[in-house]
C-alpha positions as MATLAB code, in Angstrom:
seq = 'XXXXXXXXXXXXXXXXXXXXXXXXXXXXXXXXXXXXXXXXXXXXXXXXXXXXXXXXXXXXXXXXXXXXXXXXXXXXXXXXXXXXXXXXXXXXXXXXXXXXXXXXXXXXXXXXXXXXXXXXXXXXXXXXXXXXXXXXXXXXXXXXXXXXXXXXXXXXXXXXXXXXXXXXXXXXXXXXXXXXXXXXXXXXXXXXXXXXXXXXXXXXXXXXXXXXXXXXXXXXXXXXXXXXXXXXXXXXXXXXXXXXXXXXXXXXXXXXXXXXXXXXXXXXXXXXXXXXXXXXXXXXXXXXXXXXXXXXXXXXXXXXXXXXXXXXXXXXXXXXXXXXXX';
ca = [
     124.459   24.046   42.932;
     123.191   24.743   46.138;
     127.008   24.613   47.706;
     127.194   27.217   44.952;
     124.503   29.754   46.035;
     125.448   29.845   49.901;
     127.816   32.511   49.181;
     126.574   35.511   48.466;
     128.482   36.725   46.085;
     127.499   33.592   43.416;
     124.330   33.903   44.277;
     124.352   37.544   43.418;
     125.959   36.525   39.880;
     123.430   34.266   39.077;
     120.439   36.520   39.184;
     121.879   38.901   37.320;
     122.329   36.616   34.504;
     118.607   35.320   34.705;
     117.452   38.774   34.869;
     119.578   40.054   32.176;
     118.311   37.121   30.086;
     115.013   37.631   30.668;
     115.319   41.354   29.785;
     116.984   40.668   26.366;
     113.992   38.674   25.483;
     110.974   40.782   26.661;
     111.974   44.300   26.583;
     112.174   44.702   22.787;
     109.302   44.295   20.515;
     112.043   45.083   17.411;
     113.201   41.343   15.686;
     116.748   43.218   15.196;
     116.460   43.318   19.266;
     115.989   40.058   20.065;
     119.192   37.106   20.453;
     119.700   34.967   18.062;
     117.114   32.002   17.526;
     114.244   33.950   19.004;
     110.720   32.980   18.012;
     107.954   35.601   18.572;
     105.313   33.351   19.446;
     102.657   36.026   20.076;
      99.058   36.227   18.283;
     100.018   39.631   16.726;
     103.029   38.233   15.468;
     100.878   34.881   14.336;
      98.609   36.496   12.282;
     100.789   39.085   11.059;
     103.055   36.139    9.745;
      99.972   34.333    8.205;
      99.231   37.500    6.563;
     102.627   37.896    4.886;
     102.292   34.356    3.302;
      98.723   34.889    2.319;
      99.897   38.284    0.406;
     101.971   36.097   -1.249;
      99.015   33.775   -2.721;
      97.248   37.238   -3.585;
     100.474   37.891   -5.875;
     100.318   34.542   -7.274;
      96.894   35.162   -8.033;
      97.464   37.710  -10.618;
     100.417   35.678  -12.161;
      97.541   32.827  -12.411;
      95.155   35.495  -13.981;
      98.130   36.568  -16.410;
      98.584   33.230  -17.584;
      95.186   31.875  -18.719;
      93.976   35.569  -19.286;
      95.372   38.068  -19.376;
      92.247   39.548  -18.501;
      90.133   38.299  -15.758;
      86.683   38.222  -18.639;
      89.148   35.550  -20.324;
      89.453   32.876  -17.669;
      86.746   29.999  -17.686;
      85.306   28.922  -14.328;
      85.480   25.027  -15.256;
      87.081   23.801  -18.674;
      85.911   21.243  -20.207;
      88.732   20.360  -22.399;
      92.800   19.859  -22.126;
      93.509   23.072  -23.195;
      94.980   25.205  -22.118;
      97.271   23.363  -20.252;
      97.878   22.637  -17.451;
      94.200   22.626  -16.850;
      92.893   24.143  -14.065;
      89.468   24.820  -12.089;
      88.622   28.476  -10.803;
      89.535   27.245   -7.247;
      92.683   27.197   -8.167;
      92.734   30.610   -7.989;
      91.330   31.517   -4.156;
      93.775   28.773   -1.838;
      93.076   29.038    1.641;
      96.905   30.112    2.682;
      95.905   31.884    5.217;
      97.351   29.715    8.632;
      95.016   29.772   11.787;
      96.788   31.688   14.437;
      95.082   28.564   16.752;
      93.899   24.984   17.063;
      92.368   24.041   13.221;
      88.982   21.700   13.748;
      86.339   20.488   11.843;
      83.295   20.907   14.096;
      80.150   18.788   13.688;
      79.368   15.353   11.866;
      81.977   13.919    8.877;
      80.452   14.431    5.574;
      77.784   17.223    5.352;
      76.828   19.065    7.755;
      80.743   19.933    9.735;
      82.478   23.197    9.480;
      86.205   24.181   10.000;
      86.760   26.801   12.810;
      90.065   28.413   14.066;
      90.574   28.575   17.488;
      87.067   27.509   19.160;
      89.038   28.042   22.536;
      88.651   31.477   22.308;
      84.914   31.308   23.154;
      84.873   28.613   24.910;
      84.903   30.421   28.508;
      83.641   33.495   26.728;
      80.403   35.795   28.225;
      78.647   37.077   25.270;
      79.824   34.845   22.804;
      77.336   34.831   19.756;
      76.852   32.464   17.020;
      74.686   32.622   13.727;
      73.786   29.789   11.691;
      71.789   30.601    8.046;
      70.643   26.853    6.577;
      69.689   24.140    9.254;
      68.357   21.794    6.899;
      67.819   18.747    9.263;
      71.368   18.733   10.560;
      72.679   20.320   13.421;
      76.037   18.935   14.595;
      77.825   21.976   14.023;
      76.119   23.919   16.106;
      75.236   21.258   18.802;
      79.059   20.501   19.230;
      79.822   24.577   19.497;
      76.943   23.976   22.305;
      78.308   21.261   24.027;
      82.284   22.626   24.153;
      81.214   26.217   25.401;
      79.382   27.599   28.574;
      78.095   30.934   27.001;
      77.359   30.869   23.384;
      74.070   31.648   22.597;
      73.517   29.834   19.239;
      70.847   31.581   16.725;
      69.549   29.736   13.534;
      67.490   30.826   10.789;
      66.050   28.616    8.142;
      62.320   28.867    6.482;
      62.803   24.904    4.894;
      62.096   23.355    8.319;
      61.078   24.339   11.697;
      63.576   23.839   14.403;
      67.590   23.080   14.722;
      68.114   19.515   13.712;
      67.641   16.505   16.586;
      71.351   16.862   17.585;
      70.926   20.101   19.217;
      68.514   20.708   22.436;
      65.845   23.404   21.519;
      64.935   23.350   25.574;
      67.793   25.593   26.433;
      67.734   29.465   26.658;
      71.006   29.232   24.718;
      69.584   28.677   21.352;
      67.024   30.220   19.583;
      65.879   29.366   15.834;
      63.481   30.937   13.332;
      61.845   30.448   10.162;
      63.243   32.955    8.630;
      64.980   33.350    5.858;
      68.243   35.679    5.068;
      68.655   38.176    1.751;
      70.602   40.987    0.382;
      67.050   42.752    1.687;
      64.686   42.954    3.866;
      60.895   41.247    3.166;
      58.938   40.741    5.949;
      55.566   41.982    5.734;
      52.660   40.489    6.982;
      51.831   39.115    3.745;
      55.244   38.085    3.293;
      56.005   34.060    2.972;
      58.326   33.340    4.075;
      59.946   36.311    6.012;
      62.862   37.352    4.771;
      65.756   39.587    6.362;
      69.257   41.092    6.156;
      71.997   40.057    8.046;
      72.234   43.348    9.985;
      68.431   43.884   10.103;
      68.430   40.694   12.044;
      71.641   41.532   14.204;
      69.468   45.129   15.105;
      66.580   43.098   15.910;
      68.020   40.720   18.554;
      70.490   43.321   19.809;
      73.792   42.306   18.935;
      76.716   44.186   17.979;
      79.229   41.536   17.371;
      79.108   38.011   16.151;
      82.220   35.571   17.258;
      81.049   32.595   14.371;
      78.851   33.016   11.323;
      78.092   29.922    9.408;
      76.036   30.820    6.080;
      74.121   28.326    4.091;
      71.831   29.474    1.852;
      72.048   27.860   -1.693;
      73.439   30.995   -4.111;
      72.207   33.854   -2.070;
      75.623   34.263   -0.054;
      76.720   36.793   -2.755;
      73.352   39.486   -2.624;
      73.208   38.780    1.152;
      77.518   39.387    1.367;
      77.219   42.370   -0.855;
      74.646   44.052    0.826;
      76.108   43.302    4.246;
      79.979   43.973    3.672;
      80.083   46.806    1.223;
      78.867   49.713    3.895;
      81.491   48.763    6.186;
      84.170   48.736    3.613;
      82.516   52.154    2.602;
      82.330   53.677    6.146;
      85.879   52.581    6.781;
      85.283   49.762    9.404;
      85.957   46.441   10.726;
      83.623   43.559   10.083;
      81.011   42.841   13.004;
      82.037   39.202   13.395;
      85.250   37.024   14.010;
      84.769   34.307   11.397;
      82.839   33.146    8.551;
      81.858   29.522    7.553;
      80.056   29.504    4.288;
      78.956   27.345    1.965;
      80.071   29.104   -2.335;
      77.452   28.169   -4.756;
      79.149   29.029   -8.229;
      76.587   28.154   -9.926;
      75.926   30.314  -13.754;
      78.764   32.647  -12.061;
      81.713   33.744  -14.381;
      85.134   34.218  -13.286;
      84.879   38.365  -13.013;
      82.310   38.076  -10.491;
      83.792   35.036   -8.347;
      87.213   37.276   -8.305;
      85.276   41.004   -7.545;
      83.679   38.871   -4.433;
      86.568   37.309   -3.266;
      88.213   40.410   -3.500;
      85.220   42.057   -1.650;
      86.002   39.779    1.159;
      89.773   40.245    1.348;
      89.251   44.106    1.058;
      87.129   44.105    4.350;
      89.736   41.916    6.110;
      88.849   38.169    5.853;
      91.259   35.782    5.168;
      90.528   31.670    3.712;
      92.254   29.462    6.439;
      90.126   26.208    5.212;
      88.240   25.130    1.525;
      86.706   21.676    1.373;
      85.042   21.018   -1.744;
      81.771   19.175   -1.700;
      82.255   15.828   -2.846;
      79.223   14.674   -2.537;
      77.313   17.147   -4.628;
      80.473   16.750   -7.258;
      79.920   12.786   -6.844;
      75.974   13.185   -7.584;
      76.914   16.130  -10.593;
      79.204   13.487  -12.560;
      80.208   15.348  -15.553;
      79.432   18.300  -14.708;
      81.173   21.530  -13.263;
      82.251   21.309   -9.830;
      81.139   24.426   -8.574;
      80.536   24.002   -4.888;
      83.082   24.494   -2.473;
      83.272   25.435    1.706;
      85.166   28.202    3.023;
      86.253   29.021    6.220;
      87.655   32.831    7.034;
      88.504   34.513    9.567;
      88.388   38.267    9.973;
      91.914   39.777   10.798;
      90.467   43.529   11.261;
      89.102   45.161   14.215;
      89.054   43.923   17.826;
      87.910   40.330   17.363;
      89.111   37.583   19.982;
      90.435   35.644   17.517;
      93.451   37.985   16.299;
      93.629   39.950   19.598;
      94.104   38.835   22.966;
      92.027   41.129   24.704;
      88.958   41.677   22.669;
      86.391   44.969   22.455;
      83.499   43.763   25.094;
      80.884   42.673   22.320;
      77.080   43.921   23.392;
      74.341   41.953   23.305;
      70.703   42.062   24.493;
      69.392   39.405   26.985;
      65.697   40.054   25.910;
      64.012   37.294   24.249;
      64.116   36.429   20.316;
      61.818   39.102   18.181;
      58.093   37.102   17.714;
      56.863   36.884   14.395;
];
């Protein structure tokens, strides 16, 4: 080769061709552009990709509906019996098809108390990276690991039923900051009021934060008021969800099939997409007999300017003053 390249001429020849092929594979965004066997490999093209195939589950969907229907009113959360069959569970109906554009984990302790996040690299060097967590409980691994594997995120939990993160996450640090507080579809925090209550954006106003990078809610049945009341304006006033992804915790409990479907198709509608379910076993294992009717859910939120879909996010704003006092 290098006998090759001493002459001029060759030499000439040969950087031509590298050039040319590098131009023929960066210089056209078009797929009918590109050579043969080429792979767009880029986020856009990720999660626009993952978005095709999860359209395709939405299709199914209906098909599903059609079958054990027709109507939506028709279909039974849990039955009991063989028929119809095949039998089926209303699960069945919401897979999470959506593929994570990055690395897939399962952050925190095995059994209760983990969560499955997509692409925890993208914070992990990040500034103002912000994380919520609704529903401590005693157990903190989730957010202590979140703690450990990034340098910024400032971690804020809420949870009246105890009073502190669990013991796996230091309180010392002036990254996290917890309350006894509790979170609703509205706002109840007088001082008479036991315990304080608050929306989801009346608590984002409060500590100054326009954008949350992971939201993990926990709050035994009240995700649907507190989802409702939090998702619905933005659909209304046309715009993107203030946060990047959502780990939550579906409590199905006395809910029919209409309203599961209207609130998974609340959630779709403003942009977020299932990329993880795990059902929990051991509430099913302790509820022998009975319906299975809670189930985890991780999403993440393909609209708006969020660092996991785009590579250069929207600078999210926070405050650096202090938590509110009570």
């Amino acid at each position: 080769m290098a006998s090759v390249l001493r002459n001029p001429r060759n030499a000439i020849i040969l950087f031509a061709l590298v050039a040319g092929a590098l131009y023929l594979y960066t210089s056209s965004s078009s797929a009918a552009d590109r050579p043969f066997g080429f792979i767009d490999e880029t986020l856009p093209a990720r999660v626009g990709n993952a978005e095709r195939i999860y359209q395709k589950t939405v299709s199914g969907r209906q098909g599903l509906i059609q079958k054990f229907g027709p109507e939506p009113s028709d279909i039974a959360m849990f039955p009991a019996d063989k028929d119809p069959w095949p039998p089926y569970t209303a699960w069945d109906f919401f897979p999470p098809s959506f593929n994570c554009p990055h690395e897939r984990e399962r952050l925190g302790s095995l059994g209760d108390g983990g969560k499955w996040v997509c692409g925890l690299s993208r914070v992990e060097d990040k500034p103002d990276c912000i994380v919520y967590s609704f529903g401590i409980n005693g157990e903190s691994s989730f957010e202590a690991e979140i703690f450990e594997r990034t340098k910024y995120c400032q971690i804020w939990g809420y949870d009246f039923s105890v009073r502190s993160f669990g013991p796996e996450l230091p309180t010392y640090s002036s990254r996290t900051h917890f309350k006894a507080w509790g979170l609703s579809g509205s706002n109840s925090h007088g001082p008479k009021d036991t315990p304080k209550m608050y929306t989801l954006q009346s608590l984002m106003d409060l500590n100054g934060h326009k954008h949350i990078d992971i939201l993990k809610i926990d709050v035994e049945s009240w995700e649907f008021d507190v989802l409702k009341s939090f998702v619905q304006p933005y659909i209304d006033a046309g715009k993107p969800l203030p946060f990047g992804q959502l780990q939550i915790e579906l409590h199905m409990w006395q809910k029919k099939f209409v309203e599961m479907l209207a609130f998974f198709e609340m959630l779709e509608e403003a942009g977020l997409r299932p990329f993880m379910q795990e059902p929990n076993l051991v509430y099913n294992n302790y509820n022998k007999g009975g319906d299975q009717d809670l189930s985890e859910y991780s999403f993440i939120n393909i609209k708006g300017d969020n660092v996991f879909i785009k590579d250069r996010a929207v600078s999210n704003v926070h405050s650096s003053r202090p938590p509110p006092s009570d």
